[in-house]
Amino acid sequence: MDVLEKLTILTDAAKYDAACTSSGGDRTAKKGYIGNTSSSVAGCCHTFSADGRCVTLLKVLLTNNCVYDCKYCINRRSNDTRRAAFTPEELADLTIQFYRRNYIEGLFLSSGVFRSPDYTTELMIRALRLLREQYRFNGYIHAKAIPGTSPELVEQLGFLADRLSVNIELPSEAGLKTLAPDKTKQAILAPMGQIRVRNQQSREELVKYRHAPKFAPAGQSTQLIVGATQDTDFHILRLTQGLYDRYRLKRVFYSAYVPVVEHALLPSKDVKPPLLREHRLYQADWLLRFYGFRAEELLDEAHQDFDPRVDPKCSWALAHLDFFPVEVNTADYETLLRVPGVGVTSARRILTARRAGRLRIESLPKLGVVMKRAQYFLTASGKVADGLRFTPDSLLRGLIAAEQPSLPQPPMEQLSLFDPA
Amino acid sequence: MTEMIYTYDGSFEGFLCCIFDSYANKEVLTAIFRDEDFAPSLFASRWIPTDRDHANRVLRKIVKVSPYTVELLQKGFLTCLPEKEIHLYRLVVKLLREGPGFLRNFSDETLYPVITAVRHLNGEAHLLKGFVRFSDLGGVLGGEIEPKNRVLPLLRSHFCARYQNERFFLYDRTHKEALFYAAGKAVIRPLEDFQMAPPDQAEANYRILWKRFYDTIAIKERYNPRCRMTNMPKRYWGTMTEFQDERYFTVPDSPAAAPAPAVPDGRSAPGKLPGPGPSGPGSAL
Ligand code: SF4
């Protein structure tokens, strides 16, 4: 089988993983090596695929052979699909040559479980070592730590990669038991805990010895599948928050479940992936990480799922109208961040700009405030936007309309373009 | 104070000299044109010669009041803001008249157009860090871009660090200039005409591999061309491997048709770096 064919199979098998960022790296250019992962490339997308997702890394599996039988996965043992495996040389060559041409920022290497977690991880280590040491690759590497791998091997993997991830995939233990019978919660959490501790130690060592080797300097992330199980948004968001708090994850990714298989326990094959729900979760995740929100503020036992009509921040605002309006000339940073239509950047700009003089409503759009949303929730020197009048009803309609153009397309339109029929 | 139109040679230093002379002559400028853009009009105009010393004095004066403004001028000068010179000139006039306080207010009417243009420039440079495509032309990496702003000075340090041990060049079709790098040295030079050499077999293969990866990585159930377009506007596609037609992926039949990759007329062949010349605004960044 030639490399082109392998690449096709092993990309196709890897594409459901949502993670594709090169953020958090700090490898500066090194003499005799190719590449760096400095902050100047954080958030650098090399292209966008036809589904609108950012492509930063060569995202492939080392092999799609798998001894496990996770029901939702195209690589599961019982699925009749073509199997392939890269040799370490093929993988290193692809990475280097793609990197030289500026196609990618690095490699995201994952794998099916070939024979055993340890055996697979050893193969990954061999490939990454070749890439780092022989091919002198100094770019970004994100490697998957496979649940069940022994700690010594996770350790070695961590010194080769910038970021490690262990995918939780199913947000609850019940889901794991029925859909991924070969995996246990314990097997997933063990490497996560180890990575957290080692990453922390490595940081402390670096303070003492400047050249101490770095263990996964870009931290760890995970992915949760949305819509394969009955888990609610509240459940998922609380899990997310726990992961940020307890395991110091850099990112939690969400992946709308794409039915690839008919199975009694899974949504049927003609169910569309819940893209809007995934979008809402990303918005809420953002609020947890950068806006000082807690999961319990956004959802609770009585409201377990996000309102599909408005984003989580607007939802929160609508439920807390007594918090508003916020006066932009006096409100502190945290308060400004709670205003729909005000982001991290525009909140900071408001703080600087108002030192130079009182702000008026007209100057807010220039500071990056999205007035279509913000106008209902703020005042400038006690004044609201010109001619603004609204009832609770028109407020909701206004907010819905303001977001509409930026939403993921309704799934109906999407498929028709692919259907030859 | 009389009103006046200035024309200059189009260089950053020349522009600074316009500022210098406007103060020396006590003239208020209503327009500043590169001499090639200037159509004679009824209004009084003056040609300003470029004088390094004058330019430096202007810079030193501005640095003292606000180092940030120097950066705004250097970057603003690279932007595609229409009549950028007069906008930048007004920024300096306001700075010297009022002090730097107004620079904190993004919505200030003099600052806003400049800062918006600079953000556009930074944004475009950021996108291009990812969207630039290189080809291996017999050991030298070569790429082309077609940006709205003059981004090469902003891309220089990024690609030089990334490809420290390579030789490469990057051609800007819009502004007809190229960034050359070899052995730790980089320069940006005007280059009137440039034609990329066709690929050899190895190069064609990697292009095919990349195209295949690109086509495979998309999830068809999530197909969303509008989202792709928002994130990656079509005007960048012209120089990106994954959007080229079939010819781009094939090696021309006769090897004679594929001459060694080089910049035309033996001018600054990749790897051979032209000597230092007059500095563009980029050299200050
Ligand atoms: S272990 Fe991974 S590759 Fe194997 S079936 Fe489960 S999810 Fe798929």
XYZ file of C-alpha atoms and ligand atoms in Angstrom:
714
model
C 0.000 0.000 0.000
C 1.494 3.364 -0.921
C 1.704 6.395 1.324
C -1.112 8.214 -0.455
C -3.499 5.403 0.294
C -2.354 5.080 3.886
C -2.730 8.805 4.350
C -6.274 8.628 3.036
C -7.305 5.798 5.342
C -5.568 7.121 8.426
C -6.819 10.677 7.965
C -10.346 9.508 7.401
C -10.102 7.500 10.612
C -8.772 10.469 12.609
C -11.034 13.229 11.431
C -13.643 12.981 14.187
C -11.199 14.252 16.747
C -11.959 17.917 17.267
C -8.643 19.036 18.707
C -6.431 20.783 16.213
C -4.689 23.663 17.897
C -1.025 24.373 18.307
C -1.467 26.640 21.282
C 0.601 26.656 24.414
C 3.861 25.600 22.792
C 7.076 27.337 23.743
C 9.828 25.740 21.676
C 11.929 28.538 20.293
C 13.910 28.063 17.098
C 16.917 25.834 17.662
C 20.033 25.649 15.585
C 20.128 22.598 13.344
C 16.448 21.882 13.969
C 13.455 22.749 11.861
C 10.630 24.833 13.248
C 9.439 26.309 16.501
C 6.241 26.499 18.494
C 6.572 30.019 19.792
C 3.547 32.032 20.787
C 3.554 33.806 17.428
C 1.923 30.753 15.892
C -0.659 30.186 18.595
C -4.057 30.131 16.985
C -2.490 29.896 13.567
C -4.758 28.025 11.149
C -3.080 26.693 8.043
C -6.306 26.098 6.218
C -9.988 25.471 6.808
C -11.579 22.277 5.616
C -14.890 22.206 3.753
C -16.704 21.792 7.072
C -15.278 25.113 8.215
C -12.899 23.647 10.802
C -9.435 25.028 11.372
C -6.608 22.758 10.214
C -3.346 23.282 12.058
C -1.848 19.861 12.489
C -1.355 16.795 10.378
C -4.048 14.832 12.151
C -3.679 11.123 11.509
C -3.719 7.794 13.244
C -0.570 5.737 13.445
C -2.812 2.801 12.699
C -6.559 2.230 12.589
C -6.168 -1.364 13.700
C -7.956 -1.669 17.005
C -8.607 -4.485 19.438
C -11.324 -2.506 21.206
C -14.901 -2.320 20.146
C -16.241 1.081 21.083
C -19.691 1.134 19.539
C -19.577 4.713 18.240
C -16.217 4.446 16.519
C -15.475 3.630 12.873
C -12.238 1.932 13.894
C -13.839 -0.574 16.253
C -12.771 -4.162 15.876
C -16.129 -5.332 14.573
C -16.336 -2.748 11.789
C -15.521 -3.955 8.311
C -13.153 -1.259 7.107
C -9.751 -1.111 5.426
C -6.852 -1.086 7.837
C -3.468 0.545 7.473
C -0.433 1.570 9.504
C 2.287 4.136 8.911
C 5.894 3.206 9.424
C 7.737 5.665 11.672
C 9.773 6.811 8.650
C 6.711 7.529 6.532
C 5.144 9.525 9.287
C 8.286 11.523 10.021
C 8.824 12.275 6.350
C 5.233 13.459 5.855
C 5.414 15.677 8.899
C 8.707 17.283 7.943
C 7.800 17.795 4.299
C 4.367 19.217 5.118
C 5.925 21.451 7.710
C 8.583 22.760 5.310
C 5.864 23.719 2.856
C 3.970 25.520 5.612
C 0.976 23.215 5.243
C 0.947 22.484 8.961
C 2.205 23.557 12.355
C 2.956 20.041 13.478
C 1.600 16.573 14.066
C -1.402 15.301 15.973
C -0.767 11.628 16.429
C -3.428 9.309 17.666
C -3.945 5.618 17.151
C -6.261 2.680 17.431
C -5.256 0.165 20.051
C -2.967 -2.172 18.173
C -2.481 -5.362 20.235
C -2.427 -3.493 23.557
C -2.244 0.065 24.874
C 1.417 -0.407 25.790
C 2.371 -1.877 22.450
C 0.638 0.969 20.624
C 2.236 3.618 22.777
C 5.644 2.087 22.172
C 5.045 2.407 18.429
C 4.029 6.017 18.863
C 7.102 6.733 20.956
C 9.315 5.173 18.316
C 7.775 7.329 15.593
C 7.974 10.521 17.625
C 11.505 9.851 18.732
C 12.588 9.384 15.127
C 10.873 12.639 14.218
C 12.393 14.619 17.065
C 15.871 13.136 17.115
C 16.729 12.004 13.599
C 14.611 14.402 11.584
C 15.259 17.132 14.140
C 11.696 18.336 14.212
C 11.153 21.216 16.592
C 7.512 21.960 15.708
C 4.349 21.077 17.566
C 3.381 17.558 18.517
C 0.093 16.596 20.103
C 0.005 12.936 21.086
C -2.833 10.847 22.343
C -2.276 8.985 25.586
C -4.210 5.759 25.337
C -6.168 4.705 28.424
C -4.549 1.691 29.989
C -0.988 2.617 29.027
C 1.565 2.070 31.768
C 2.859 5.186 33.511
C 6.478 4.696 32.332
C 5.385 4.933 28.703
C 3.127 7.934 29.294
C 6.173 9.511 30.875
C 8.290 8.962 27.751
C 5.514 10.194 25.503
C 5.222 13.384 27.543
C 8.844 14.289 26.943
C 8.396 14.027 23.175
C 5.077 15.836 22.851
C 4.024 19.416 23.446
C 0.542 18.400 24.383
C -1.010 15.151 25.514
C -4.651 14.280 25.536
C -6.704 11.460 26.906
C -10.132 11.411 25.361
C -12.984 10.824 27.734
C -15.407 10.679 24.794
C -18.452 9.530 26.741
C -19.452 11.980 29.440
C -20.741 9.388 31.927
C -19.712 6.056 33.329
C -22.995 4.501 32.261
C -22.251 5.531 28.690
C -18.794 4.003 28.910
C -20.143 0.689 30.180
C -22.602 0.244 27.367
C -20.771 1.873 24.453
C -17.082 1.448 25.238
C -16.999 -1.783 27.241
C -13.209 -2.109 27.004
C -12.558 1.217 28.707
C -13.123 2.193 32.313
C -13.357 5.559 33.955
C -10.342 4.619 36.045
C -8.228 3.794 32.991
C -9.022 7.204 31.515
C -8.496 9.262 34.634
C -5.231 7.591 35.672
C -3.094 9.030 32.824
C -4.863 12.378 33.172
C -3.838 12.557 36.785
C -0.315 11.477 35.960
C 0.039 14.077 33.217
C -1.203 16.772 35.532
C 1.305 15.909 38.233
C 4.256 15.468 35.874
C 3.491 18.692 34.067
C 3.455 20.533 37.378
C 6.740 18.938 38.522
C 8.379 19.706 35.223
C 7.444 23.362 35.594
C 8.962 23.479 39.043
C 12.153 21.813 37.820
C 12.409 24.339 35.028
C 12.526 27.110 37.564
C 15.532 25.462 39.178
C 17.335 24.141 36.098
C 16.845 26.057 32.910
C 17.520 23.052 30.695
C 15.422 20.502 32.519
C 13.452 18.502 29.943
C 9.889 19.678 29.486
C 6.981 17.365 30.055
C 4.044 18.203 27.758
C 4.691 21.949 28.088
C 1.411 22.780 26.352
C -0.555 20.809 28.913
C -3.369 18.391 28.243
C -6.803 18.406 26.704
C -9.658 15.993 26.234
C -12.704 15.481 24.072
C -16.325 14.746 24.917
C -18.773 13.377 22.395
C -22.072 15.204 22.428
C -25.280 13.496 21.451
C -24.280 9.825 21.460
C -25.685 9.388 24.961
C -28.532 10.904 26.961
C -26.242 13.120 29.048
C -27.558 16.654 29.484
C -25.684 19.895 28.851
C -25.643 20.512 32.591
C -23.956 17.185 33.171
C -21.394 17.857 30.445
C -20.649 21.372 31.612
C -20.204 20.326 35.213
C -17.859 17.586 34.101
C -15.945 20.174 32.078
C -15.635 22.453 35.027
C -14.386 19.626 37.208
C -11.748 18.815 34.584
C -10.540 22.415 34.461
C -10.482 22.628 38.245
C -9.051 19.243 39.137
C -6.902 18.235 36.185
C -5.880 21.707 35.017
C -6.843 20.849 31.457
C -6.007 23.468 28.875
C -9.006 22.658 26.732
C -12.053 20.480 26.614
C -13.225 19.814 23.071
C -16.734 18.811 22.142
C -17.552 16.708 19.168
C -21.095 16.484 17.853
C -21.709 12.803 17.355
C -21.791 11.794 13.713
C -23.620 8.473 13.460
C -21.292 6.169 11.585
C -22.953 2.955 12.539
C -26.398 1.457 13.224
C -26.596 0.315 16.802
C -29.527 -0.131 19.116
C -27.878 1.982 21.798
C -26.950 4.859 19.494
C -28.867 7.502 17.558
C -29.830 6.111 14.182
C -27.782 6.844 11.113
C -30.102 9.487 9.727
C -29.927 11.624 12.852
C -27.997 14.804 12.050
C -25.012 15.667 14.229
C -26.189 18.147 16.907
C -24.073 21.045 15.665
C -26.039 23.765 17.394
C -25.777 21.985 20.705
C -22.034 21.575 20.237
C -21.822 25.286 19.419
C -23.676 26.231 22.614
C -21.337 24.074 24.670
C -18.289 25.771 23.143
C -19.822 29.149 23.940
C -20.438 28.075 27.538
C -16.939 26.588 27.789
C -15.579 29.970 26.722
C -17.580 31.611 29.505
C -16.031 29.239 32.039
C -12.493 29.819 30.858
C -12.401 33.541 30.170
C -15.475 35.211 31.630
C -15.488 33.998 35.197
C -18.740 32.041 34.935
C -19.369 28.789 36.804
C -21.357 25.907 35.365
C -24.037 26.279 38.051
C -24.704 29.860 37.019
C -25.474 28.875 33.453
C -27.557 25.771 34.065
C -29.121 24.018 37.032
C -31.264 21.053 37.969
C -34.355 22.816 36.658
C -32.678 23.934 33.402
C -30.526 21.077 32.242
C -30.053 22.075 28.622
C -29.126 25.272 26.844
C -31.762 27.327 25.121
C -31.136 26.684 21.428
C -32.492 30.127 20.550
C -29.949 32.339 22.293
C -26.348 31.919 23.385
C -25.599 30.988 27.015
C -24.477 34.481 27.948
C -27.690 36.068 26.659
C -29.612 33.328 28.401
C -27.945 34.217 31.650
C -28.597 37.920 31.082
C -32.283 37.321 30.369
C -32.603 35.411 33.611
C -30.817 38.196 35.531
C -32.362 41.371 34.167
C -32.015 43.015 37.596
C -28.213 42.946 37.071
C -28.642 45.391 34.175
C -28.206 47.959 32.790
C -24.479 48.203 33.369
C -22.935 51.681 33.215
C -19.836 51.488 31.000
C -18.147 54.464 32.630
C -18.027 52.956 36.100
C -18.524 49.187 35.932
C -15.526 47.011 36.818
C -13.999 44.509 34.404
C -15.868 41.465 35.732
C -19.185 43.266 35.445
C -18.486 44.452 31.906
C -17.705 40.866 30.914
C -21.227 39.864 31.871
C -22.779 42.153 29.284
C -23.818 40.300 26.115
C -21.933 41.813 23.183
C -18.939 42.802 25.320
C -15.945 40.491 25.040
C -12.567 40.248 26.724
C -10.983 42.639 24.222
C -13.737 45.228 24.167
C -13.997 45.172 27.975
C -10.284 45.961 28.210
C -10.606 48.675 25.604
C -13.452 50.246 27.551
C -11.249 50.375 30.648
C -8.426 52.151 28.788
C -10.620 54.417 26.718
C -12.572 55.779 29.659
C -9.394 56.989 31.326
C -9.115 59.444 28.428
C -12.639 60.776 28.900
C -16.248 59.795 29.479
C -17.588 57.260 27.026
C -20.649 57.856 24.948
C -22.877 55.245 23.367
C -21.671 56.186 19.881
C -18.053 55.358 20.681
C -18.800 51.819 21.844
C -18.931 50.091 18.441
C -15.473 51.446 17.685
C -14.225 49.746 20.822
C -15.496 46.458 19.467
C -18.763 46.261 21.406
C -21.455 44.425 19.443
C -24.319 46.861 19.889
C -26.965 44.590 18.415
C -26.680 42.568 21.588
C -25.193 45.017 24.063
C -27.617 47.909 23.555
C -30.263 46.323 25.782
C -27.908 45.854 28.673
C -25.796 48.952 29.083
C -25.825 52.702 29.513
C -23.157 55.316 28.883
C -23.357 58.334 31.180
C -26.850 57.157 32.055
C -28.029 57.180 28.431
C -29.214 54.231 26.387
C -28.825 53.830 22.630
C -30.863 56.308 20.567
C -34.483 55.345 20.092
C -34.094 52.083 21.943
C -37.398 50.740 23.214
C -38.131 47.171 24.019
C -40.376 44.766 25.851
C -39.167 41.440 27.255
C -40.622 39.879 24.123
C -38.955 42.105 21.550
C -35.743 41.834 23.556
C -35.684 38.085 23.073
C -36.513 38.435 19.391
C -33.811 41.067 18.949
C -31.200 38.807 20.528
C -32.225 35.833 18.436
C -31.999 37.899 15.253
C -28.615 39.328 16.230
C -27.030 35.901 16.470
C -28.742 34.231 13.543
C -26.172 34.935 10.789
C -23.281 33.447 12.761
C -24.892 30.136 13.672
C -23.908 26.800 12.208
C -26.118 26.156 9.214
C -29.277 24.187 9.736
C -28.366 20.576 9.015
C -30.971 20.327 6.244
C -29.010 22.466 3.845
C -25.813 20.650 4.515
C -26.376 17.244 3.103
C -28.081 18.145 -0.114
C -24.786 19.336 -1.553
C -23.230 15.960 -1.099
C -26.108 13.795 -2.137
C -25.580 12.852 -5.741
C -29.208 11.709 -5.945
C -0.352 78.704 7.936
C -1.011 77.955 4.297
C -2.546 74.831 2.882
C -0.441 72.675 0.620
C -0.165 69.344 -1.153
C 3.150 67.492 -0.845
C 4.539 64.826 -3.093
C 7.376 62.490 -2.163
C 9.252 59.415 -3.370
C 7.031 56.841 -1.664
C 9.571 55.729 0.947
C 8.917 55.818 4.680
C 11.761 58.278 5.155
C 10.355 60.439 2.413
C 7.063 60.496 4.211
C 8.743 61.558 7.450
C 10.410 64.361 5.499
C 6.979 65.592 4.451
C 6.175 65.967 8.135
C 9.493 67.695 8.751
C 9.031 70.159 5.921
C 5.432 70.927 6.810
C 6.634 72.182 10.176
C 9.654 73.952 8.724
C 7.500 75.706 6.118
C 4.564 76.269 8.466
C 2.251 74.602 6.014
C -0.855 72.542 6.681
C -1.020 69.531 4.399
C -4.275 68.630 2.706
C -2.843 65.678 0.815
C 0.395 63.725 0.500
C 1.009 61.758 -2.696
C 3.698 59.443 -3.939
C 4.958 61.217 -7.010
C 3.704 58.451 -9.292
C 0.163 58.766 -7.915
C 0.040 62.498 -8.248
C -2.005 64.117 -10.972
C -1.260 67.846 -11.208
C -4.148 69.882 -9.878
C -5.184 73.456 -9.294
C -3.959 73.317 -5.750
C -0.517 74.381 -4.748
C 1.882 71.475 -4.373
C 5.478 70.954 -3.398
C 7.923 68.123 -4.063
C 9.731 67.002 -0.918
C 13.181 65.450 -1.343
C 14.089 62.631 1.017
C 16.672 63.538 3.593
C 17.720 60.886 6.084
C 18.685 63.407 8.678
C 15.313 65.126 8.568
C 13.550 61.790 8.756
C 15.537 60.782 11.830
C 14.836 64.054 13.564
C 11.117 63.539 13.095
C 11.348 60.007 14.460
C 13.372 61.084 17.480
C 10.876 63.787 18.264
C 7.940 61.354 18.087
C 9.696 58.659 20.105
C 10.115 61.139 22.941
C 6.411 61.890 23.069
C 5.074 58.431 22.281
C 7.085 55.369 21.198
C 3.798 53.662 20.413
C 3.103 56.219 17.697
C 6.340 55.276 15.945
C 5.061 51.733 15.723
C 1.725 53.010 14.457
C 3.479 55.026 11.768
C 5.718 52.176 10.654
C 2.876 49.736 10.524
C 0.352 52.249 9.245
C 2.675 52.939 6.347
C 2.460 49.287 5.314
C -1.322 49.252 5.252
C -3.607 49.611 2.265
C -5.509 52.444 3.914
C -6.382 54.860 1.084
C -4.391 58.086 1.504
C -2.609 56.550 4.455
C -0.014 59.339 4.436
C -2.461 62.077 5.287
C -4.032 59.978 8.047
C -0.628 59.315 9.576
C 0.357 62.954 9.180
C -2.750 64.065 11.072
C -1.957 61.605 13.808
C 1.468 63.173 14.258
C 0.075 66.708 14.171
C -2.458 65.840 16.837
C 0.158 64.088 18.938
C 2.524 67.059 18.875
C -0.296 69.490 19.556
C -2.171 67.621 22.304
C 0.188 65.027 23.710
C -0.405 61.275 23.731
C -3.588 61.186 25.856
C -5.949 60.699 22.926
C -4.108 57.513 21.903
C -5.849 55.686 24.709
C -9.181 56.267 23.097
C -9.672 53.832 20.238
C -12.693 55.732 19.041
C -10.779 59.003 18.575
C -11.515 60.194 15.037
C -7.863 60.719 14.082
C -6.660 57.485 15.611
C -9.527 55.229 14.578
C -8.862 54.965 10.821
C -5.168 54.282 11.446
C -5.702 51.745 14.158
C -8.350 49.974 12.100
C -6.001 49.797 9.130
C -3.157 48.508 11.319
C -5.462 45.879 12.776
C -6.324 44.840 9.245
C -2.624 44.598 8.430
C -1.891 42.567 11.569
C -4.866 40.357 10.865
C -3.785 39.701 7.326
C -0.229 38.937 8.405
C -1.553 36.563 11.031
C -3.716 34.710 8.520
C -0.862 34.481 6.074
C 1.454 32.892 8.612
C -0.821 29.930 8.090
C -1.958 30.341 4.487
C 1.436 30.829 2.843
C 2.453 27.795 0.805
C 6.014 26.938 -0.079
C 7.324 24.632 -2.750
C 10.660 22.898 -2.665
C 12.419 24.149 -5.781
C 15.582 22.140 -5.891
C 16.352 22.674 -2.231
C 15.157 26.271 -2.022
C 11.717 26.953 -0.603
C 9.680 29.411 -2.651
C 6.238 30.855 -2.072
C 3.893 33.529 -3.367
C 1.248 35.680 -1.739
C -1.228 38.272 -2.934
C -2.002 40.389 0.134
C -3.806 43.709 0.351
C -1.286 45.106 2.824
C 2.494 45.000 2.690
C 2.870 42.128 5.097
C 6.373 40.892 4.247
C 8.082 42.961 6.973
C 5.679 41.432 9.485
C 6.195 37.904 8.206
C 9.943 38.146 8.092
C 10.876 37.191 11.648
C 8.273 34.440 11.775
C 9.458 32.583 8.706
C 13.134 33.221 9.382
C 12.800 31.526 12.759
C 10.700 28.725 11.338
C 13.103 27.969 8.511
C 16.347 28.894 10.203
C 18.357 26.280 8.331
C 16.613 26.597 4.984
C 16.947 28.999 2.114
C 13.666 30.544 1.078
C 11.964 33.389 -0.701
C 8.442 34.726 -0.542
C 7.098 36.830 -3.376
C 4.404 39.465 -2.843
C 2.544 39.737 -6.161
C 0.542 42.779 -5.134
C 3.431 44.982 -4.120
C 5.983 43.357 -6.381
C 8.574 42.698 -3.756
C 10.129 39.599 -2.256
C 11.593 38.459 1.024
C 14.807 36.484 0.588
C 16.450 34.465 3.319
C 19.644 32.447 3.471
C 22.224 31.702 6.131
C 20.746 33.892 8.809
C 20.256 36.937 6.583
C 16.982 38.299 5.278
C 16.203 41.160 2.925
C 13.114 42.537 1.250
C 13.695 43.707 -2.322
C 11.501 45.031 -5.108
C 10.972 42.438 -7.823
C 9.040 43.464 -10.913
C 8.229 40.106 -12.351
C 8.295 36.591 -11.083
C 7.176 33.227 -12.385
C 7.214 30.153 -10.175
C 8.963 27.155 -11.717
C 6.873 24.014 -12.237
C 7.260 21.177 -9.715
C 9.575 18.209 -10.008
C 8.249 14.743 -9.215
C 8.937 14.865 -5.485
C 7.333 18.274 -5.131
C 4.287 17.216 -7.134
C 3.903 14.177 -4.881
C 3.821 16.208 -1.686
C 1.306 18.554 -3.245
C -0.897 15.573 -4.076
C -0.515 14.177 -0.574
C -1.491 17.485 0.953
C -4.488 17.893 -1.315
C -5.637 14.415 -0.407
C -5.250 15.120 3.285
C -7.203 18.331 2.862
C -10.049 16.653 1.029
C -10.223 13.769 3.495
C -10.114 15.678 6.768
C -13.490 17.375 6.207
C -16.505 15.651 7.739
C -19.161 15.633 5.068
C -22.050 15.584 7.537
C -20.746 18.933 8.770
C -20.188 20.512 5.379
C -20.234 24.274 5.873
C -18.763 26.309 3.038
C -19.976 29.586 4.485
C -18.049 29.057 7.676
C -14.957 28.149 5.678
C -15.308 31.301 3.627
C -15.661 33.499 6.702
C -12.522 32.080 8.220
C -10.542 31.902 5.012
C -11.749 34.504 2.485
C -11.566 33.417 -1.106
C -8.973 35.996 -2.042
C -6.339 33.874 -0.288
C -7.187 30.708 -2.174
C -5.323 31.739 -5.307
C -1.936 30.919 -3.810
C -2.920 27.910 -1.711
C -1.974 24.417 -2.834
C -5.288 22.786 -1.962
C -7.248 25.043 -4.329
C -5.121 24.754 -7.440
C -6.224 22.970 -10.600
C -4.790 19.770 -11.932
C -1.804 21.286 -13.700
C -0.380 22.342 -10.381
C -0.044 18.691 -9.402
C 1.612 17.388 -12.531
C 5.189 17.531 -13.680
C 5.512 19.076 -17.163
C 6.306 16.446 -19.831
C 9.599 17.636 -21.188
C 12.222 18.266 -18.582
C 13.502 21.115 -20.728
C 10.271 22.938 -20.029
C 11.144 23.018 -16.382
C 14.187 25.204 -15.956
C 15.909 25.400 -12.636
C 13.920 27.564 -10.304
C 15.211 31.067 -10.273
C 14.129 34.600 -10.203
C 14.059 35.974 -13.760
C 16.955 37.831 -15.415
C 19.407 36.362 -12.987
C 18.280 39.055 -10.592
C 18.605 37.993 -7.017
C 18.384 34.287 -7.581
C 17.126 32.612 -4.438
C 19.972 31.977 -2.107
C 22.133 34.706 -3.558
C 21.170 37.693 -1.562
C 21.315 41.147 -3.055
C 23.484 43.558 -1.131
C 22.037 46.080 1.255
C 20.247 49.003 -0.306
C 17.925 51.772 0.795
C 15.788 50.599 3.658
C 12.083 50.115 3.340
C 9.934 50.886 6.328
C 10.117 47.200 7.071
C 13.717 47.289 8.071
C 12.743 49.347 11.053
C 10.376 46.684 12.381
S -10.186 2.364 21.330
Fe -10.264 4.229 20.124
S -9.922 3.566 18.006
Fe -10.414 1.732 19.205
S -12.585 1.481 18.938
Fe -12.329 2.642 20.834
S -12.421 4.795 20.183
Fe -12.121 3.559 18.339
